Coordinates of C-alpha atoms and ligand atoms in Angstrom, one line a residue:
X4 CA 3.5 2.5 25.0
X5 CA 1.3 5.6 24.8
X6 CA 2.8 9.0 24.7
X7 CA 0.6 12.1 24.9
X8 CA 2.0 13.9 21.8
X9 CA 3.8 12.0 19.1
X10 CA 5.0 12.7 15.7
X11 CA 5.3 9.9 13.1
X12 CA 9.1 9.8 13.5
X13 CA 8.5 9.0 17.1
X14 CA 5.7 6.6 16.5
X15 CA 7.7 4.4 14.1
X16 CA 10.6 4.2 16.6
X17 CA 8.6 3.6 19.8
X18 CA 5.3 1.8 19.1
X19 CA 5.1 -2.0 19.5
X20 CA 8.1 -2.4 21.8
X21 CA 8.7 -2.4 25.5
X22 CA 12.4 -3.1 26.4
X23 CA 11.8 -3.4 30.1
X24 CA 9.6 -6.5 29.6
X25 CA 12.5 -8.1 27.8
X26 CA 15.6 -7.6 30.0
X27 CA 16.1 -4.1 28.5
X28 CA 16.7 -5.5 25.1
X29 CA 15.7 -2.8 22.6
X30 CA 13.8 -4.9 20.0
X31 CA 11.0 -7.3 20.8
X32 CA 12.0 -11.0 20.7
X33 CA 11.0 -13.4 17.9
X34 CA 8.5 -16.0 19.1
X35 CA 8.4 -19.1 17.0
X36 CA 5.2 -21.0 17.9
X37 CA 2.6 -23.5 16.7
X38 CA 1.6 -25.1 20.0
X39 CA 0.8 -22.9 23.0
X40 CA 0.6 -24.9 26.2
X41 CA -2.0 -24.4 28.9
X42 CA -1.2 -25.3 32.6
X43 CA -4.3 -27.3 33.5
X44 CA -7.7 -28.5 32.3
X45 CA -9.5 -25.5 33.8
X46 CA -7.4 -23.1 31.8
X47 CA -7.7 -25.2 28.6
X48 CA -11.5 -25.5 29.0
X49 CA -12.2 -21.9 30.0
X50 CA -11.7 -19.1 27.4
X51 CA -8.9 -21.1 25.8
X52 CA -6.4 -18.2 25.5
X53 CA -3.2 -17.5 27.2
X54 CA -2.6 -13.7 27.4
X55 CA -4.7 -13.7 24.2
X56 CA -2.7 -16.4 22.5
X57 CA -3.9 -19.9 21.8
X58 CA -2.3 -21.2 18.6
X59 CA 0.5 -19.9 16.5
X60 CA -1.7 -19.4 13.4
X61 CA -3.7 -16.7 15.3
X62 CA -0.6 -14.7 16.2
X63 CA 2.2 -14.4 18.6
X64 CA 3.7 -11.6 20.6
X65 CA 5.9 -10.8 17.6
X66 CA 2.8 -10.4 15.3
X67 CA 1.1 -8.4 17.9
X68 CA 4.0 -6.0 18.3
X69 CA 3.9 -5.2 14.6
X70 CA 0.1 -4.9 14.6
X71 CA 0.2 -2.5 17.5
X72 CA 2.7 -0.3 15.8
X73 CA 0.9 -0.2 12.5
X74 CA -2.5 0.6 14.1
X75 CA -0.9 3.5 16.0
X76 CA 0.7 4.9 12.8
X77 CA -2.4 4.6 10.6
X78 CA -4.7 5.8 13.4
X79 CA -7.1 2.8 13.3
X80 CA -8.6 0.9 16.2
X81 CA -6.7 -2.4 15.4
X82 CA -4.5 -4.0 12.8
X83 CA -4.1 -7.5 11.5
X84 CA -0.9 -8.8 9.9
X85 CA -1.2 -11.2 7.0
X86 CA 1.1 -12.9 4.5
X87 CA 1.1 -10.3 1.7
X88 CA -0.5 -7.1 0.5
X89 CA -2.8 -9.1 -1.8
X90 CA -3.9 -11.3 1.1
X91 CA -4.8 -8.2 3.0
X92 CA -7.0 -7.2 0.0
X93 CA -8.6 -10.6 -0.5
X94 CA -9.3 -11.0 3.3
X95 CA -11.2 -7.7 3.5
X96 CA -13.1 -8.3 0.3
X97 CA -14.2 -11.8 1.4
X98 CA -14.9 -10.7 5.0
X99 CA -17.3 -7.9 4.0
X100 CA -19.2 -9.6 1.2
X101 CA -21.5 -12.6 0.5
X102 CA -23.2 -14.1 -2.6
X103 CA -25.6 -11.6 -4.1
X104 CA -23.6 -8.5 -3.0
X105 CA -22.2 -5.7 -5.1
X106 CA -18.9 -3.7 -4.6
X107 CA -17.5 -0.6 -6.2
X108 CA -13.8 -0.6 -7.1
X109 CA -11.8 2.3 -8.5
X110 CA -10.7 1.8 -12.1
X111 CA -7.2 2.8 -11.0
X112 CA -6.9 -0.2 -8.5
X113 CA -3.8 -2.4 -8.3
X114 CA -4.3 -4.9 -11.1
X115 CA -4.3 -8.0 -8.9
X116 CA -7.2 -6.4 -6.9
X117 CA -9.2 -6.5 -10.1
X118 CA -8.0 -10.1 -10.7
X119 CA -9.6 -11.2 -7.4
X120 CA -12.8 -9.3 -8.0
X121 CA -13.2 -10.6 -11.6
X122 CA -12.2 -14.2 -10.6
X123 CA -13.0 -15.5 -7.1
X124 CA -15.6 -12.8 -6.1
X125 CA -17.5 -13.2 -9.4
X126 CA -17.5 -17.0 -9.0
X127 CA -18.9 -16.6 -5.5
X128 CA -21.7 -14.3 -6.7
X129 CA -20.3 -10.9 -5.9
X130 CA -20.6 -8.3 -8.6
X131 CA -18.1 -5.6 -9.2
X132 CA -18.6 -2.2 -10.8
X133 CA -15.4 -0.2 -11.7
X134 CA -15.7 3.5 -11.3
X135 CA -13.8 6.6 -12.4
X136 CA -11.2 7.3 -9.8
X137 CA -12.1 11.0 -10.0
X138 CA -15.8 10.4 -9.3
X139 CA -15.8 12.0 -5.8
X140 CA -19.3 12.6 -4.4
X141 CA -20.7 11.1 -7.7
X142 CA -20.1 7.7 -6.2
X143 CA -23.6 8.1 -4.7
X144 CA -25.2 7.4 -8.0
X145 CA -23.5 4.0 -8.3
X146 CA -24.5 2.7 -4.8
X147 CA -27.2 0.1 -4.9
X148 CA -29.2 -1.5 -2.0
X149 CA -26.8 -4.5 -2.1
X150 CA -23.5 -2.5 -2.3
X151 CA -21.3 -3.6 0.5
X152 CA -18.1 -1.5 0.1
X153 CA -16.4 1.2 -1.9
X154 CA -12.8 0.2 -2.6
X155 CA -10.4 3.1 -3.2
X156 CA -6.7 3.5 -3.9
X157 CA -5.0 6.8 -3.9
X158 CA -3.0 7.7 -5.8
X159 CA -4.0 5.0 -8.3
X160 CA -1.6 2.2 -9.3
X161 CA 0.3 3.0 -12.6
X162 CA -1.8 6.2 -13.3
X163 CA -1.6 8.1 -10.0
X164 CA -5.0 9.8 -9.9
X165 CA -5.6 11.2 -6.4
X166 CA -9.1 10.3 -5.2
X167 CA -11.4 12.7 -3.2
X168 CA -11.6 10.3 -0.3
X169 CA -13.6 12.6 2.1
X170 CA -16.2 13.2 -0.6
X171 CA -16.4 9.4 -1.4
X172 CA -16.6 8.6 2.3
X173 CA -19.4 11.1 2.9
X174 CA -21.5 9.7 0.1
X175 CA -20.8 6.1 1.0
X176 CA -21.5 6.6 4.7
X177 CA -24.8 8.3 3.9
X178 CA -25.9 4.9 2.5
X179 CA -24.3 2.9 5.3
X180 CA -21.5 1.6 3.0
X181 CA -17.9 1.4 4.4
X182 CA -14.9 2.7 2.5
X183 CA -11.8 0.5 2.0
X184 CA -8.5 2.1 0.9
X185 CA -5.3 0.7 -0.4
X186 CA -3.0 3.1 1.4
X187 CA 0.3 1.5 0.3
X188 CA 1.7 4.6 -1.6
X189 CA 1.6 6.9 1.4
X190 CA 2.8 4.1 3.8
X191 CA 0.4 5.2 6.6
X192 CA 2.6 8.3 7.1
X193 CA 1.7 10.8 4.4
X194 CA -2.1 10.1 4.3
X195 CA -4.1 9.5 7.5
X196 CA -7.0 7.3 6.3
X197 CA -9.1 7.4 9.4
X198 CA -9.0 11.3 9.5
X199 CA -10.5 11.2 6.0
X200 CA -13.4 8.9 6.5
X201 CA -11.8 5.5 5.6
X202 CA -13.1 2.5 7.5
X203 CA -10.5 -0.1 6.4
X204 CA -6.9 0.8 5.4
X205 CA -4.8 -1.8 3.7
X206 CA -1.1 -1.7 3.1
X207 CA 1.3 -4.0 1.2
X208 CA 3.9 -3.9 4.0
X209 CA 6.1 -5.6 1.4
X210 CA 6.7 -2.1 0.1
X211 CA 7.8 0.7 2.5
X212 CA 7.2 -0.9 5.9
X213 CA 9.6 -3.7 5.1
X214 CA 11.6 -1.4 2.9
X215 CA 14.4 -3.8 1.9
X216 CA 12.8 -6.0 -0.8
X217 CA 13.1 -9.1 1.2
X218 CA 9.7 -9.9 2.8
X219 CA 6.1 -10.3 1.6
X220 CA 3.6 -8.9 4.1
X221 CA 0.2 -7.2 4.4
X222 CA -1.5 -5.1 7.0
X223 CA -5.3 -4.5 7.6
X224 CA -6.2 -1.6 9.9
X225 CA -9.8 -0.8 10.6
X226 CA -12.4 0.7 12.9
X227 CA -13.8 -1.3 15.8
X228 CA -17.2 -1.5 14.1
X229 CA -15.6 -3.8 11.4
X230 CA -13.4 -5.9 13.6
X231 CA -15.7 -9.0 13.8
X232 CA -16.1 -9.7 10.0
X233 CA -12.5 -8.9 9.2
X234 CA -11.0 -10.8 12.1
X235 CA -13.2 -13.8 11.2
X236 CA -12.2 -13.8 7.5
X237 CA -8.6 -13.5 8.5
X238 CA -8.9 -16.5 10.9
X239 CA -10.7 -18.6 8.3
X240 CA -8.3 -17.8 5.5
X241 CA -5.4 -18.5 7.9
X242 CA -2.6 -16.8 6.1
X243 CA -0.4 -16.0 9.1
X244 CA 3.0 -14.6 8.4
X245 CA 6.1 -16.2 10.0
X246 CA 7.7 -14.5 13.1
X247 CA 11.0 -13.8 11.4
X248 CA 9.2 -11.9 8.7
X249 CA 7.3 -9.9 11.3
X250 CA 10.6 -9.1 13.0
X251 CA 12.0 -7.9 9.7
X252 CA 8.9 -5.8 9.1
X253 CA 9.2 -4.2 12.5
X254 CA 12.9 -3.5 11.9
X255 CA 12.1 -1.9 8.6
X256 CA 9.4 0.2 10.2
X257 CA 11.9 1.8 12.6
X258 CA 13.5 3.7 9.8
X259 CA 10.5 4.2 7.6
X260 CA 9.9 7.9 8.4
X261 CA 13.5 8.7 7.7
X262 CA 13.7 6.6 4.5
X263 CA 10.4 8.0 3.2
X264 CA 11.7 11.6 3.6
X265 CA 14.6 10.8 1.3
X266 CA 12.4 8.9 -1.2
X267 CA 10.2 12.0 -1.3
X268 CA 13.0 14.5 -1.8
X269 CA 14.8 12.4 -4.5
X270 CA 11.5 11.5 -6.1
X271 CA 10.5 15.1 -6.6
X272 CA 14.0 16.0 -7.9
X273 CA 13.8 13.2 -10.5
X274 CA 10.2 14.1 -11.4
X275 CA 11.2 17.7 -12.1
X276 CA 14.2 16.6 -14.1
X277 CA 12.0 14.2 -16.1
X278 CA 9.4 16.9 -16.7
X279 CA 12.1 19.0 -18.4
X280 CA 13.1 16.2 -20.8
X281 CA 12.0 16.6 -24.4
X282 CA 11.3 12.8 -24.6
X283 CA 8.8 13.0 -21.8
X284 CA 5.2 13.9 -22.6
X285 CA 4.0 14.0 -19.0
X286 CA 5.1 13.2 -15.5
X287 CA 2.4 11.7 -13.3
X288 CA 3.5 12.8 -9.8
X289 CA 0.9 14.3 -7.4
X290 CA 3.5 16.7 -5.8
X291 CA 4.1 18.4 -9.2
X292 CA 1.9 21.5 -9.8
X293 CA 1.3 20.1 -13.3
X294 CA -0.5 17.1 -11.9
X295 CA -4.3 17.4 -12.5
X296 CA -5.0 16.4 -8.8
X297 CA -2.2 18.4 -7.3
X298 CA -4.7 20.6 -5.2
X299 CA -6.4 17.6 -3.8
X300 CA -3.1 16.0 -2.9
X301 CA -2.0 19.2 -1.1
X302 CA -5.3 19.3 0.8
X303 CA -5.2 15.7 2.0
X304 CA -1.6 14.4 1.9
X305 CA 1.3 15.6 4.0
X306 CA 4.0 14.2 1.6
X307 CA 4.8 12.1 -1.4
X308 CA 6.7 8.8 -1.6
X309 CA 9.2 7.6 -4.3
X310 CA 6.8 6.0 -6.7
X311 CA 5.4 7.8 -9.8
X312 CA 5.0 7.5 -13.6
X313 CA 6.0 9.2 -16.8
X314 CA 4.8 9.0 -20.3
X315 CA 6.9 9.0 -23.5
X316 CA 5.7 9.4 -27.0
X317 CA 5.3 6.3 -29.2
X318 CA 8.6 4.4 -29.0
X319 CA 9.5 1.0 -30.5
X320 CA 10.2 -2.0 -28.3
X321 CA 13.7 -2.0 -29.6
X322 CA 14.3 1.6 -28.6
X323 CA 12.7 1.0 -25.2
X324 CA 15.0 -2.0 -24.7
X325 CA 18.0 0.1 -25.6
X326 CA 17.1 2.4 -22.8
X327 CA 16.1 -0.1 -20.1
X328 CA 18.5 -3.0 -20.8
X329 CA 21.6 -1.1 -19.9
X330 CA 20.6 1.0 -16.9
X331 CA 23.2 0.6 -14.1
X332 CA 21.2 1.6 -11.1
X333 CA 17.5 1.0 -12.0
X334 CA 16.3 -2.5 -11.8
X335 CA 13.4 -4.0 -13.8
X336 CA 11.0 -6.0 -11.7
X337 CA 7.7 -6.1 -9.8
X338 CA 7.2 -4.5 -6.4
X339 CA 8.7 -1.3 -5.0
X340 CA 9.3 0.4 -1.7
X341 CA 12.8 -1.0 -1.2
X342 CA 16.0 1.1 -0.9
X343 CA 16.8 0.4 -4.6
X344 CA 15.5 2.2 -7.7
X345 CA 13.3 0.5 -10.2
X346 CA 12.0 1.3 -13.7
X347 CA 9.4 -0.7 -15.6
X348 CA 7.2 -0.2 -18.6
X349 CA 3.5 -0.4 -17.9
X350 CA 0.3 -0.6 -20.1
X351 CA -2.7 0.9 -18.2
X352 CA -4.7 0.8 -21.4
X353 CA -4.9 -3.0 -21.2
X354 CA -6.3 -2.8 -17.7
X355 CA -8.9 0.0 -17.4
X356 CA -12.6 -0.5 -18.2
X357 CA -14.6 2.4 -16.6
X358 CA -12.4 5.2 -18.1
X359 CA -10.4 4.0 -21.1
X360 CA -6.8 5.2 -21.0
X361 CA -6.6 7.8 -23.7
X362 CA -2.9 7.9 -24.4
X363 CA -0.9 6.0 -27.0
X364 CA 2.6 6.8 -25.6
X365 CA 4.7 4.4 -23.6
X366 CA 4.1 4.6 -19.8
X367 CA 6.9 3.9 -17.4
X368 CA 6.7 3.5 -13.6
X369 CA 9.6 4.6 -11.6
X370 CA 10.5 3.9 -8.0
X371 CA 13.2 6.3 -6.8
X372 CA 15.3 4.6 -4.2
X373 CA 17.9 5.8 -1.7
X374 CA 20.9 6.1 -4.1
X375 CA 22.1 9.7 -4.7
X376 CA 19.7 11.4 -7.0
X377 CA 22.5 12.8 -9.2
X378 CA 23.7 9.3 -9.9
X379 CA 20.2 8.2 -10.8
X380 CA 19.8 11.2 -13.1
X381 CA 23.1 10.3 -14.8
X382 CA 21.8 6.8 -15.3
X383 CA 18.5 8.0 -16.9
X384 CA 20.3 10.6 -19.0
X385 CA 22.5 7.9 -20.6
X386 CA 19.3 5.8 -21.0
X387 CA 17.6 8.6 -23.0
X388 CA 20.7 8.9 -25.1
X389 CA 20.4 5.2 -26.0
X390 CA 16.7 5.5 -26.6
X391 CA 17.2 8.4 -29.0
X392 CA 20.1 6.7 -30.8
X393 CA 17.8 3.6 -31.4
X394 CA 14.7 5.6 -32.5
Ligands
PLP563 C1 2.3 -4.4 -4.3 C2 1.0 -3.9 -4.0 C3 0.0 -4.7 -3.4 C4 0.2 -6.2 -3.1 O1 1.2 -6.4 -2.2 P1 2.0 -7.8 -2.2 O2 2.6 -7.8 -0.8 O3 2.9 -7.8 -3.3 O4 0.9 -8.9 -2.3 C5 -1.2 -4.1 -3.1 N1 -1.4 -2.8 -3.4 C6 -0.5 -2.0 -4.0 C7 -0.9 -0.6 -4.3 C8 0.7 -2.6 -4.4 O5 1.6 -1.8 -5.0

């Protein structure tokens, strides 16, 4: 369904569905499939696809509906749907490299991205250099003849540096090197990767697309020029998601623009409240004027989601436990992007290698969910009171 002018609110509600093809039913049906039957030998022999389908592992109309919607929202030429955000990352990294190659990865990347580079990629003869997320055009100096991609993530996981993606893309493209971006934070809505020079955009759909903390899923969106190696790697790695999960992701997508607007508003309200707390040394939220990359964020992003970080001074584990253990609304656990709020301690100092993390204080990562922000503030306020009493 292609409309001439579409806002994102319209894209998320219309793309990837065609009720008139399904008896007028609003949502696309869920196709469960392994075997796909061919009517005769000629059809089986020939290009061996049936409307583009030939075996469940390579996708069904349900997978394709989701892929079509995601490609339209991110603005890429095509999308692939895989079983998790991490699978999206590993598929792209394996698809674009071979033994003897070199890749550049931002020091602020999601930690499991580093895990794959330092483990499987290294074993298979691919070398990784981590670079300062704020390197911008300086990335040119790190590009070697065998560099096959620049991996970016903006804002960075845990530390929220905003990267100068256009400057990185210009420098990388001058050497014929594609730019890959983990675009999970902006959910394909608040940052348009292909308008800023990105060649491959990855999302953990597990987060905002699914939006309800009940499905693992990843998306890979790319330009036509990179379709063959990425599609090939995805076929070989064969991590196809199930149709029910694709259906849930499509259902989540329909409300994503509306949910994200609320995550944004509540997130900023909590960030400002936290910034005024005496216990808080810094709030790392790109939409705050105090953020070092605020100007860059304003230039390239059209909004902010509900995930950010803040830093306390040195606190004992006991005092931290007093704060975190008795929160009523904030849960403690991995992932984010659901309707519920989360608060976890993090330790970027243990992860970074290119730019050592210079702060001693306790870092916390917060996901602001869809509860009323006043209730969330009350919960945090009581948490700070317990922290202070235990310090
Ligand atoms: C969660 C996350 C991933 C991985 O997604 P999964 O679906 O959990 O595998 C990748 N990148 C970022 C930035 C994430 O937060």
